[in-house]
Amino acid sequence: MTIFVVQEHHGRALHYDFRLEADRVLKSWAVPKGPSTDPRVKRLAVRTPDHPLDYAGFEGVIPKGEYGAGPVIVWDTGPYRNLTEDDGREVPVAEAVERGHVVFSLEGKKLRGGWALTRFRGDDWLLVKTDDADADATRDPVRDEPRSVLSGRTIDEVARGAA
Ligand code: MN
């Protein structure tokens, strides 16, 4: 089983780190506005360095002076399936990322069903919900579902050190 995680992170600016497990690392993108469940909405996703797999469970405060200093929560996580194909052949996720287009299905608490990440310029990609049964233009999980799926805390509670 491979996992995905979305970590809300208030570093220099608030963003959502979207990570997909592939080849024992977490392929990563920073999504300034977070994911949208509306298939008509394209969200900028900036490619960031791979992270170690065990970082997927990190929630807490990155200390001042370290890169990315600030609070982090596990905003959503769960298993995912690779759906990337080329001429009917499955393209492994790491290869799909190198080629600039990866399609996958999430089984998180907040994010479910098909999604695609597509590179359009340098490190700039777009994250888009597939128009399937889990698409929902009336939902806004970034606004309405702010709590950690691990601890139930908001990012402000983590920043204040609340238990
Ligand atoms: Mn980050």
Coordinates of C-alpha atoms and ligand atoms in Angstrom, one line a residue:
M1 CA 0.0 0.0 0.0
T2 CA 1.2 3.5 -0.8
I3 CA 0.2 6.5 1.2
F4 CA -0.4 10.2 0.5
V5 CA -0.4 13.0 3.1
V6 CA -1.4 16.7 3.0
Q7 CA 0.3 18.7 5.7
E8 CA -0.9 22.2 6.4
H9 CA 2.2 24.3 7.1
H10 CA 2.5 27.8 8.3
G11 CA 6.1 28.7 7.3
R12 CA 6.8 32.0 5.8
A13 CA 3.4 31.8 4.2
L14 CA 0.5 29.3 4.9
H15 CA 0.5 26.4 2.4
Y16 CA -0.5 22.8 2.0
D17 CA 2.3 20.3 1.4
F18 CA 0.9 17.6 -0.9
R19 CA 3.0 14.4 -0.8
L20 CA 2.8 11.0 -2.6
E21 CA 4.8 8.0 -1.6
A22 CA 6.9 6.6 -4.5
D23 CA 10.1 4.6 -4.4
R24 CA 10.3 4.9 -0.6
V25 CA 10.2 8.7 -0.5
L26 CA 7.5 11.3 -0.5
K27 CA 7.3 13.2 -3.8
S28 CA 6.2 16.7 -2.7
W29 CA 4.5 19.8 -3.9
A30 CA 3.5 23.0 -2.0
V31 CA 0.0 24.1 -2.8
P32 CA -0.5 27.7 -1.6
K33 CA -4.4 27.6 -1.6
G34 CA -4.7 23.9 -0.8
P35 CA -6.7 21.3 -2.8
S36 CA -10.2 22.0 -4.2
T37 CA -12.8 19.3 -4.6
D38 CA -14.3 21.4 -7.5
P39 CA -13.1 19.8 -10.8
R40 CA -13.2 23.2 -12.5
V41 CA -10.7 24.7 -10.1
K42 CA -6.9 24.3 -10.9
R43 CA -4.7 24.9 -7.9
L44 CA -1.0 25.8 -8.3
A45 CA 1.3 23.2 -6.9
V46 CA 5.0 24.0 -6.7
R47 CA 7.4 21.0 -6.8
T48 CA 9.5 20.8 -3.6
P49 CA 12.3 18.4 -2.6
D50 CA 11.4 14.7 -1.8
H51 CA 10.9 14.1 1.9
P52 CA 11.7 10.9 3.8
L53 CA 8.7 8.5 4.2
D54 CA 8.6 8.8 8.0
Y55 CA 7.9 12.6 7.6
A56 CA 4.3 11.7 6.6
G57 CA 3.4 11.4 10.3
F58 CA 5.0 14.7 11.4
E59 CA 2.8 17.1 13.2
G60 CA 4.3 19.8 15.5
V61 CA 6.3 23.0 15.3
I62 CA 9.5 23.3 13.2
P63 CA 11.8 25.4 15.4
K64 CA 12.8 28.9 14.7
G65 CA 16.0 29.1 12.6
E66 CA 15.3 25.8 10.8
Y67 CA 14.1 25.7 7.2
G68 CA 10.3 26.0 7.1
A69 CA 10.1 27.2 10.8
G70 CA 6.4 27.1 11.9
P71 CA 3.6 24.8 12.8
V72 CA 2.5 21.7 10.8
I73 CA -0.6 19.5 11.0
V74 CA -1.5 16.3 9.2
W75 CA -4.5 17.9 7.4
D76 CA -5.3 14.6 5.5
T77 CA -3.8 11.2 4.9
G78 CA -4.6 7.7 3.7
P79 CA -3.8 5.2 1.0
Y80 CA -3.7 6.1 -2.6
R81 CA -3.6 4.2 -6.0
N82 CA -1.7 5.2 -9.0
L83 CA -3.9 5.5 -12.1
T84 CA -1.3 6.9 -14.5
E85 CA -1.3 5.1 -17.8
D86 CA 0.4 5.4 -21.2
D87 CA -1.1 3.4 -24.1
G88 CA -2.8 1.1 -21.5
R89 CA 0.5 0.5 -19.6
E90 CA 0.7 1.6 -16.0
V91 CA 3.4 4.3 -15.5
P92 CA 5.1 4.0 -12.1
V93 CA 4.6 7.2 -10.0
A94 CA 8.3 8.2 -9.9
E95 CA 8.5 7.9 -13.7
A96 CA 5.1 9.8 -14.1
V97 CA 6.5 12.6 -11.9
E98 CA 9.6 12.9 -14.0
R99 CA 7.4 13.0 -17.1
G100 CA 5.2 15.7 -15.6
H101 CA 1.8 14.1 -15.3
V102 CA 0.5 11.8 -12.6
V103 CA -3.1 10.6 -12.1
F104 CA -4.1 8.9 -8.8
S105 CA -7.1 8.0 -6.6
L106 CA -7.0 9.1 -2.9
E107 CA -8.7 7.4 0.0
G108 CA -8.3 10.1 2.7
K109 CA -10.7 11.4 5.3
K110 CA -11.2 14.7 3.4
L111 CA -9.9 14.0 -0.1
R112 CA -11.2 11.0 -2.1
G113 CA -11.4 9.8 -5.7
G114 CA -9.4 10.8 -8.7
W115 CA -6.9 13.7 -9.0
A116 CA -4.2 14.8 -11.4
L117 CA -1.0 16.7 -11.1
T118 CA 0.3 18.2 -14.3
R119 CA 3.5 20.2 -14.9
F120 CA 3.1 23.3 -17.0
R121 CA 6.3 25.3 -16.4
G122 CA 9.5 24.5 -14.5
D123 CA 8.6 23.5 -11.0
D124 CA 5.0 24.8 -11.4
W125 CA 2.3 22.2 -11.6
L126 CA -1.5 22.2 -11.4
L127 CA -3.5 20.0 -9.0
V128 CA -7.0 19.3 -10.3
K129 CA -9.9 17.0 -9.0
T130 CA -11.1 14.5 -11.6
D131 CA -14.8 15.0 -12.4
D132 CA -16.0 11.8 -10.7
A133 CA -18.5 10.8 -7.9
D134 CA -16.2 12.3 -5.3
A135 CA -16.0 15.7 -7.0
D136 CA -18.1 18.3 -5.2
A137 CA -18.1 22.0 -6.1
T138 CA -20.2 22.8 -3.0
R139 CA -17.5 21.6 -0.6
D140 CA -14.6 23.7 0.6
P141 CA -12.5 21.5 2.9
V142 CA -9.7 24.0 3.2
R143 CA -12.1 26.5 4.7
D144 CA -14.6 24.2 6.5
E145 CA -12.5 21.1 7.6
P146 CA -9.4 22.7 9.2
R147 CA -8.6 20.1 11.8
S148 CA -5.8 17.5 11.9
V149 CA -7.0 14.0 11.0
L150 CA -4.4 12.7 13.5
S151 CA -5.1 14.8 16.6
G152 CA -8.2 16.9 15.9
R153 CA -6.2 20.1 16.5
T154 CA -6.1 23.2 14.3
I155 CA -2.8 24.6 13.1
D156 CA -3.2 27.6 15.5
E157 CA -3.7 25.1 18.4
V158 CA -0.4 23.3 17.4
A159 CA 1.3 26.7 17.1
R160 CA 0.2 27.6 20.7
G161 CA 1.4 24.2 21.9
A162 CA -2.1 23.0 22.9
A163 CA -2.4 19.3 23.6
Ligands
MN1 MN 6.0 23.4 3.6

